[in-house]
Structure formats: C-alpha cells, structure tokens
CSV table of C-alpha atoms and ligand atoms in Angstrom, one decimal:
chain,number,residue,atom,x,y,z
A,1,UNK,CA,47.0,-48.7,66.5
A,2,UNK,CA,46.5,-46.2,64.0
A,3,UNK,CA,42.3,-45.3,63.6
A,4,UNK,CA,42.2,-46.7,59.9
A,5,UNK,CA,39.8,-44.5,57.3
A,6,UNK,CA,36.5,-46.4,58.3
A,7,UNK,CA,36.7,-46.0,61.6
A,8,UNK,CA,34.5,-43.3,63.0
A,9,UNK,CA,35.5,-40.2,65.0
A,10,UNK,CA,35.8,-41.4,68.7
A,11,UNK,CA,35.5,-39.5,71.4
A,12,UNK,CA,38.2,-40.7,74.4
A,13,UNK,CA,36.2,-40.4,77.2
A,14,UNK,CA,33.0,-41.5,75.1
A,15,UNK,CA,31.1,-38.2,76.2
A,16,UNK,CA,28.6,-37.3,72.7
A,17,UNK,CA,29.6,-33.9,72.3
A,18,UNK,CA,28.0,-31.2,70.4
A,19,UNK,CA,29.5,-29.0,67.4
A,20,UNK,CA,27.7,-26.2,69.2
A,21,UNK,CA,29.4,-23.8,71.7
A,22,UNK,CA,25.7,-21.8,71.7
A,23,UNK,CA,24.4,-24.4,73.3
A,24,UNK,CA,26.6,-24.5,76.3
A,25,UNK,CA,25.5,-20.4,76.2
A,26,UNK,CA,21.5,-21.4,76.9
A,27,UNK,CA,20.1,-21.4,80.3
A,28,UNK,CA,17.4,-24.2,79.5
A,29,UNK,CA,16.9,-26.3,76.2
A,30,UNK,CA,13.9,-27.0,74.7
A,31,UNK,CA,13.6,-30.4,73.5
A,32,UNK,CA,10.6,-29.3,71.7
A,33,UNK,CA,9.4,-32.0,69.3
A,34,UNK,CA,10.5,-34.4,72.1
A,35,UNK,CA,8.4,-32.9,74.6
A,36,UNK,CA,11.7,-33.1,77.3
A,37,UNK,CA,13.8,-30.1,78.4
A,38,UNK,CA,16.8,-30.1,80.0
A,39,UNK,CA,15.3,-27.0,82.5
A,40,UNK,CA,12.3,-29.0,83.2
A,41,UNK,CA,13.5,-32.7,83.5
A,42,UNK,CA,15.9,-33.9,85.2
A,43,UNK,CA,17.6,-35.8,81.7
A,44,UNK,CA,20.3,-37.5,83.4
A,45,UNK,CA,18.2,-39.7,85.6
A,46,UNK,CA,16.1,-40.0,83.4
A,47,UNK,CA,19.0,-41.2,80.7
A,48,UNK,CA,22.1,-41.5,82.0
A,49,UNK,CA,21.6,-44.5,81.3
A,50,UNK,CA,20.7,-45.0,77.9
A,51,UNK,CA,23.4,-47.0,75.8
A,52,UNK,CA,21.1,-48.1,72.8
A,53,UNK,CA,19.2,-45.3,70.6
A,54,UNK,CA,16.9,-47.4,68.1
A,55,UNK,CA,14.6,-45.6,66.0
A,56,UNK,CA,12.1,-46.8,63.7
A,57,UNK,CA,9.5,-44.7,61.0
A,58,UNK,CA,6.7,-46.1,62.9
A,59,UNK,CA,5.7,-45.6,66.4
A,60,UNK,CA,3.3,-48.6,66.6
A,61,UNK,CA,6.6,-50.5,65.9
A,62,UNK,CA,8.5,-48.8,67.8
A,63,UNK,CA,6.2,-49.6,70.3
A,64,UNK,CA,6.3,-53.1,69.3
A,65,UNK,CA,10.0,-53.3,69.5
A,66,UNK,CA,10.0,-51.8,73.1
A,67,UNK,CA,8.5,-54.5,74.5
A,68,UNK,CA,10.2,-57.2,71.9
A,69,UNK,CA,13.3,-56.0,73.3
A,70,UNK,CA,12.0,-55.7,77.1
A,71,UNK,CA,11.6,-59.5,76.6
A,72,UNK,CA,14.9,-60.2,75.1
A,73,UNK,CA,16.6,-58.8,77.5
A,74,UNK,CA,14.9,-59.7,80.6
A,75,UNK,CA,14.0,-55.9,81.4
A,76,UNK,CA,11.5,-55.8,84.3
A,77,UNK,CA,10.1,-52.8,84.9
A,78,UNK,CA,8.4,-51.5,88.2
A,79,UNK,CA,5.6,-54.0,90.0
A,80,UNK,CA,2.6,-52.0,88.8
A,81,UNK,CA,4.4,-49.9,85.9
A,82,UNK,CA,3.9,-49.6,82.1
A,83,UNK,CA,5.7,-48.4,79.0
A,84,UNK,CA,5.0,-45.3,78.6
A,85,UNK,CA,5.6,-43.0,75.2
A,86,UNK,CA,7.8,-41.1,77.2
A,87,UNK,CA,7.6,-38.3,74.0
A,88,UNK,CA,3.4,-38.4,74.0
A,89,UNK,CA,2.9,-34.9,74.6
A,90,UNK,CA,5.0,-33.9,71.7
A,91,UNK,CA,2.2,-35.7,69.4
A,92,UNK,CA,5.5,-35.8,66.4
A,93,UNK,CA,7.2,-38.8,67.7
A,94,UNK,CA,7.1,-41.8,69.9
A,95,UNK,CA,10.0,-42.6,72.2
A,96,UNK,CA,10.0,-45.8,74.8
A,97,UNK,CA,13.1,-46.9,77.6
A,98,UNK,CA,13.4,-49.8,78.5
A,99,UNK,CA,16.3,-50.0,80.7
A,100,UNK,CA,19.7,-48.9,78.3
A,101,UNK,CA,17.2,-49.1,74.9
A,102,UNK,CA,15.5,-46.2,73.6
A,103,UNK,CA,13.1,-46.7,71.3
A,104,UNK,CA,12.0,-44.0,68.9
A,105,UNK,CA,9.7,-43.5,66.1
A,106,UNK,CA,11.7,-41.1,63.6
A,107,UNK,CA,8.6,-40.3,60.8
A,108,UNK,CA,8.8,-40.5,57.0
A,109,UNK,CA,12.3,-39.2,55.0
A,110,UNK,CA,15.1,-37.0,55.8
A,111,UNK,CA,13.7,-33.1,57.1
A,112,UNK,CA,11.9,-35.8,60.0
A,113,UNK,CA,14.4,-37.8,61.0
A,114,UNK,CA,16.8,-34.5,60.5
A,115,UNK,CA,14.8,-33.2,63.2
A,116,UNK,CA,14.8,-36.0,66.2
A,117,UNK,CA,18.3,-36.3,65.5
A,118,UNK,CA,19.3,-33.0,66.4
A,119,UNK,CA,17.2,-33.8,69.9
A,120,UNK,CA,18.0,-37.2,70.1
A,121,UNK,CA,21.7,-36.5,70.0
A,122,UNK,CA,21.0,-33.0,72.6
A,123,UNK,CA,19.3,-35.2,74.4
A,124,UNK,CA,22.3,-37.8,74.9
A,125,UNK,CA,25.0,-34.5,75.5
A,126,UNK,CA,22.4,-33.1,78.4
A,127,UNK,CA,21.9,-36.6,79.7
A,128,UNK,CA,25.7,-37.5,79.7
A,129,UNK,CA,25.2,-41.0,78.7
A,130,UNK,CA,29.0,-42.2,77.1
A,131,UNK,CA,28.8,-44.0,73.8
A,132,UNK,CA,25.4,-44.4,72.8
A,133,UNK,CA,25.2,-47.1,69.9
A,134,UNK,CA,22.0,-46.0,67.8
A,135,UNK,CA,20.6,-48.3,64.8
A,136,UNK,CA,17.8,-47.2,62.7
A,137,UNK,CA,15.8,-50.4,61.9
A,138,UNK,CA,13.3,-49.7,59.2
A,139,UNK,CA,11.6,-51.2,56.2
A,140,UNK,CA,13.7,-50.3,52.2
A,141,UNK,CA,12.9,-51.1,48.9
A,142,UNK,CA,15.4,-53.8,47.2
A,143,UNK,CA,17.5,-54.1,44.0
A,144,UNK,CA,17.4,-57.1,42.5
A,145,UNK,CA,17.4,-59.2,46.4
A,146,UNK,CA,14.2,-61.5,47.4
A,147,UNK,CA,11.4,-59.2,48.9
A,148,UNK,CA,12.0,-60.0,53.3
A,149,UNK,CA,16.1,-59.6,52.1
A,150,UNK,CA,17.8,-58.1,55.6
A,151,UNK,CA,20.2,-55.0,54.3
A,152,UNK,CA,22.8,-53.2,55.9
A,153,UNK,CA,23.8,-50.3,55.2
A,154,UNK,CA,27.6,-49.5,54.8
A,155,UNK,CA,27.4,-46.0,52.7
A,156,UNK,CA,24.5,-44.0,51.7
A,157,UNK,CA,24.2,-42.7,48.9
A,158,UNK,CA,21.9,-39.0,47.8
A,159,UNK,CA,19.6,-38.7,45.2
A,160,UNK,CA,22.6,-37.2,42.8
A,161,UNK,CA,24.4,-40.8,43.8
A,162,UNK,CA,26.5,-38.8,46.4
A,163,UNK,CA,27.7,-40.2,50.0
A,164,UNK,CA,26.7,-36.3,51.8
A,165,UNK,CA,24.1,-35.2,53.0
A,166,UNK,CA,23.3,-31.8,51.2
A,167,UNK,CA,21.6,-28.7,53.0
A,168,UNK,CA,20.5,-25.2,52.7
A,169,UNK,CA,22.3,-23.2,55.1
A,170,UNK,CA,21.6,-19.5,55.1
A,171,UNK,CA,21.3,-19.6,51.1
A,172,UNK,CA,24.2,-21.5,50.8
A,173,UNK,CA,24.3,-25.4,49.8
A,174,UNK,CA,26.7,-26.6,53.0
A,175,UNK,CA,27.3,-30.2,52.4
A,176,UNK,CA,28.1,-32.8,55.6
A,177,UNK,CA,29.3,-36.6,55.1
A,178,UNK,CA,27.2,-39.0,55.1
A,179,UNK,CA,29.6,-41.8,56.8
A,180,UNK,CA,27.8,-45.2,58.3
A,181,UNK,CA,30.4,-47.6,61.4
A,182,UNK,CA,31.3,-50.3,58.5
A,183,UNK,CA,32.9,-52.1,61.7
A,184,UNK,CA,30.0,-52.0,63.0
A,185,UNK,CA,27.7,-53.3,59.9
A,186,UNK,CA,30.3,-56.4,60.0
A,187,UNK,CA,29.3,-57.4,63.3
A,188,UNK,CA,25.5,-56.6,62.7
A,189,UNK,CA,26.3,-58.7,59.5
A,190,UNK,CA,27.9,-61.7,61.4
A,191,UNK,CA,25.1,-61.9,63.5
A,192,UNK,CA,22.6,-63.3,61.2
A,193,UNK,CA,22.2,-66.8,60.6
A,194,UNK,CA,22.5,-69.5,57.7
A,195,UNK,CA,19.2,-71.0,59.5
A,196,UNK,CA,17.4,-68.1,59.0
A,197,UNK,CA,14.8,-68.4,55.7
A,198,UNK,CA,16.2,-65.3,54.6
A,199,UNK,CA,19.3,-63.2,53.6
A,200,UNK,CA,20.8,-60.7,55.3
A,201,UNK,CA,23.4,-58.4,52.9
A,202,UNK,CA,25.5,-55.3,53.6
A,203,UNK,CA,25.3,-52.6,50.7
A,204,UNK,CA,25.3,-49.4,49.5
A,205,UNK,CA,21.9,-47.8,50.3
A,206,UNK,CA,20.3,-45.2,47.7
A,207,UNK,CA,18.6,-42.5,50.3
A,208,UNK,CA,16.1,-40.3,48.4
A,209,UNK,CA,14.2,-37.0,49.4
A,210,UNK,CA,10.7,-39.2,47.6
A,211,UNK,CA,8.9,-42.4,48.0
A,212,UNK,CA,8.0,-41.4,44.4
A,213,UNK,CA,9.4,-40.3,41.2
A,214,UNK,CA,12.6,-39.8,43.6
A,215,UNK,CA,12.4,-43.3,43.3
A,216,UNK,CA,12.3,-44.0,40.1
A,217,UNK,CA,8.6,-45.1,40.1
A,218,UNK,CA,6.4,-44.7,37.3
A,219,UNK,CA,3.4,-44.7,39.8
A,220,UNK,CA,2.3,-41.4,41.6
A,221,UNK,CA,0.3,-39.2,40.7
A,222,UNK,CA,3.1,-37.7,37.9
A,223,UNK,CA,5.8,-39.5,36.3
A,224,UNK,CA,8.6,-37.8,34.1
A,225,UNK,CA,10.3,-40.1,33.1
A,226,UNK,CA,9.2,-43.3,30.7
A,227,UNK,CA,9.4,-47.3,32.1
A,228,UNK,CA,12.8,-48.1,30.1
A,229,UNK,CA,14.1,-45.0,31.4
A,230,UNK,CA,13.6,-46.4,35.1
A,231,UNK,CA,14.9,-49.3,34.5
A,232,UNK,CA,18.0,-47.6,32.6
A,233,UNK,CA,18.3,-45.9,35.7
A,234,UNK,CA,17.5,-48.8,38.6
A,235,UNK,CA,20.8,-50.7,36.4
A,236,UNK,CA,22.8,-48.6,37.0
A,237,UNK,CA,22.3,-48.0,40.7
A,238,UNK,CA,22.4,-52.2,40.6
A,239,UNK,CA,25.7,-52.2,38.6
A,240,UNK,CA,27.3,-49.5,41.5
A,241,UNK,CA,26.6,-51.9,44.3
A,242,UNK,CA,23.0,-50.4,45.4
A,243,UNK,CA,21.1,-52.5,47.1
A,244,UNK,CA,18.7,-50.9,48.6
A,245,UNK,CA,16.4,-47.6,48.4
A,246,UNK,CA,15.1,-45.7,51.5
A,247,UNK,CA,15.0,-41.8,52.7
A,248,UNK,CA,16.5,-41.3,56.0
A,249,UNK,CA,19.9,-43.0,56.2
A,250,UNK,CA,21.8,-40.4,54.5
A,251,UNK,CA,21.0,-37.9,57.6
A,252,UNK,CA,21.0,-40.5,59.6
A,253,UNK,CA,24.5,-41.4,59.1
A,254,UNK,CA,25.8,-37.9,58.4
A,255,UNK,CA,24.4,-36.5,62.0
A,256,UNK,CA,25.8,-39.3,63.8
A,257,UNK,CA,29.0,-39.1,62.2
A,258,UNK,CA,29.2,-35.3,63.1
A,259,UNK,CA,28.8,-36.4,67.1
A,260,UNK,CA,31.1,-38.4,66.9
A,261,UNK,CA,28.3,-41.3,67.4
A,262,UNK,CA,28.6,-45.2,66.0
A,263,UNK,CA,25.2,-46.0,64.2
A,264,UNK,CA,24.0,-48.3,61.4
A,265,UNK,CA,21.1,-48.6,59.6
A,266,UNK,CA,18.8,-52.1,59.3
A,267,UNK,CA,16.4,-52.3,56.8
A,268,UNK,CA,13.9,-55.3,55.7
A,269,UNK,CA,13.6,-54.8,51.5
A,270,UNK,CA,9.5,-54.9,51.3
A,271,UNK,CA,9.5,-55.1,47.1
A,272,UNK,CA,12.2,-55.5,44.8
A,273,UNK,CA,12.6,-52.9,42.2
A,274,UNK,CA,14.2,-54.4,39.6
A,275,UNK,CA,10.2,-56.5,39.6
A,276,UNK,CA,7.6,-53.7,40.7
A,277,UNK,CA,6.7,-50.6,42.3
A,278,UNK,CA,4.2,-51.4,44.6
A,279,UNK,CA,4.2,-53.5,47.3
A,280,UNK,CA,2.0,-56.4,46.8
A,281,UNK,CA,2.9,-58.5,49.7
A,282,UNK,CA,0.1,-58.7,52.4
A,283,UNK,CA,0.2,-56.9,56.1
A,284,UNK,CA,0.9,-60.1,58.0
A,285,UNK,CA,3.6,-60.9,55.7
A,286,UNK,CA,4.7,-57.4,55.5
A,287,UNK,CA,5.0,-57.8,59.9
A,288,UNK,CA,6.9,-60.4,60.0
A,289,UNK,CA,9.4,-59.2,57.9
A,290,UNK,CA,10.1,-56.1,59.9
A,291,UNK,CA,10.7,-58.1,63.2
A,292,UNK,CA,14.1,-59.3,60.9
A,293,UNK,CA,16.8,-56.2,61.9
A,294,UNK,CA,15.4,-56.1,65.3
A,295,UNK,CA,16.5,-59.7,65.7
A,296,UNK,CA,19.9,-58.2,64.6
A,297,UNK,CA,19.5,-55.1,66.6
A,298,UNK,CA,18.7,-57.3,69.6
A,299,UNK,CA,21.0,-60.1,69.5
A,300,UNK,CA,24.0,-56.8,69.4
A,301,UNK,CA,22.0,-55.5,72.4
A,302,UNK,CA,22.2,-59.3,74.0
A,303,UNK,CA,25.6,-59.9,73.2
A,304,UNK,CA,26.9,-56.3,74.6
A,305,UNK,CA,24.6,-56.4,77.9
A,306,UNK,CA,26.1,-60.1,78.3
A,307,UNK,CA,29.3,-59.0,78.1
A,308,UNK,CA,29.7,-56.3,80.3
B,8,R2B,C1,10.9,-46.8,53.9
B,8,R2B,O1,9.8,-46.5,54.4
B,8,R2B,C2,8.9,-45.2,53.7
B,8,R2B,C3,9.0,-45.0,52.9
B,8,R2B,O2,7.3,-45.7,52.7
B,8,R2B,C4,10.1,-44.7,54.2
B,8,R2B,O3,10.2,-43.7,55.9
B,8,R2B,C5,11.5,-45.2,54.5
B,8,R2B,O4,12.6,-45.0,54.4
C-alpha cells in the first residue's frame, strides 16, 4: 500500500534521524536546556526505552501527569526511589521519566517549545529510541465550543492562516510544513467516550505568537483594532474550520514532521472566544478540565502497552 498524503514521513527502521550532518561530527552534544549531554550521560541507558514523549506548558502539570501516567500504566519505581525532575538544573524545563513515557514542560509559545523540540529530538536520536510518538497536552481558547471541550488538532495554521512554520534563518525567511499525523488524531478521537460530560472534537488550530492582540483579544495592554474587527476575524476563523487557538502547535507539528516523528496535539478549551476574551473559570474547574487531554493520551498509551 502506498503511503497516503496524510501519513507521516516514516523511516523504515523507526530510528529518529537528524537532518543535520554537523551533529555526527561533534565530539559530544550538550543538550543545554535539558541539563543533559551525549558526553556526560549514558543517554541510551537512561532513555533508550522511551516510546512516548508528552509535553505541556506548565512544569507542575507535567509533574502531575507523570504521577497520573505512572498510576495508569502501573509503573513501579524501584523501592526507596521517587520521581525526579531530570532537567531541574537547567532551570528552564522539567522532565520526568515514567518507564516508556517522558513528561516534559515546554513553556509558552513557539520559541520556547521550538528550543525544547530541537533538544528532545536530539535526545531521542542519541538515545537510539525507535518510533517515538510525541503528544502536546495543553490548553487553548475555543471557537464556538463549550469551555472544557477537548480539541484534537488535525491541522495547525499560523497567524496568516498558513500551514507552515516561518522563521528567519541567516536573514532570510524559511518555511517548514506544519503537518500533524491525521491518522493518530483520528485514533485519539476514537478513544473519547460518548459518556463523558464534555465533547471531544477534531479541528484546525490557529497558532499565534501572542496571547493578546495576536489572538484578537481586546483586553491586552494595547489594542490596535475594534470589537467589531475582532468579531469579524473570529467569525472568519470559525468559517474556515478553526476550532481552537494556542501558541505552540505550529512548531510542534513542523519539527516533529521534519524529524519523521508521529505527533498529536490535544488541548482543552478554557474559554469560548466568541463569547469572552477573559478566562472566567475557577482554578478548580481549570484543573479538572486539564485532566481531559491527559485521559485520552493515557488511553492511547495503555492500549499500545497492552498490545505489545
Ligand atoms: C495555551 O496557554 C498558554 C497561554 O495562556 C499558551 O502556552 C498556550 O498555547
């Protein structure tokens, strides 16, 4: 069967390949923002069994996800040991390892997740990990969706509504296609349950460089447009099939696609942007909502591990 357009660029042996000949020529590779290195750590021993890399914005949430997934997959730590933040001395990101699952915080926005992805993809390569699957489990604004809805992205578009990550390299604009694995997105959707008191939907994700004006909010410190302009734009997004707005999916899709890594973005909405700019839900409600993407991803991981 030939690979359909929507399938990813897979490598036959499943190894993560870097598209950078310079790395092979280096004596060692220092993964500075992870506080790890190919010279200072035995990366294949530490990470060679990783299968799933789960990322989310907030360090505390990813620590909580690590404990949650440990419970879900029944992973036991050696007696007398506890989960540690492997990247604590980077003071940038947090990373926890629970058997085949890495739980890592990525901070806010494309620059932050982009730096992390470069280093985590290299970590997979140095560790000789095969066929890893990457997930972003996060929060987002929704468009015309009840807050708390789970959106699985089937496409990510930038602030100009293009499915590309555009960056300046050597003073010139370079584009990378931002492609997510549509089959994985559908599989995740199939793991949602009609009995849940919230909807889970597939949708296009508008990924911006800013939380305020960049996301058509009129409640920032500055605002260069009117409420009418804002609503016109949000309605245009809605007509184009955009379901949610966040700030990382474009880089996540583009860099995982370039590395040949299967990936998905699963976010819970925290506000309906057709109704409000401000996030009105209480901390308790927000905490309950943020478990929803984690549940779907945990089901996927458990299904994989039970079929092994
Ligand atoms: C969702 O939440 C953050 C902004 O509050 C940002 O990381 C995003 O994409």
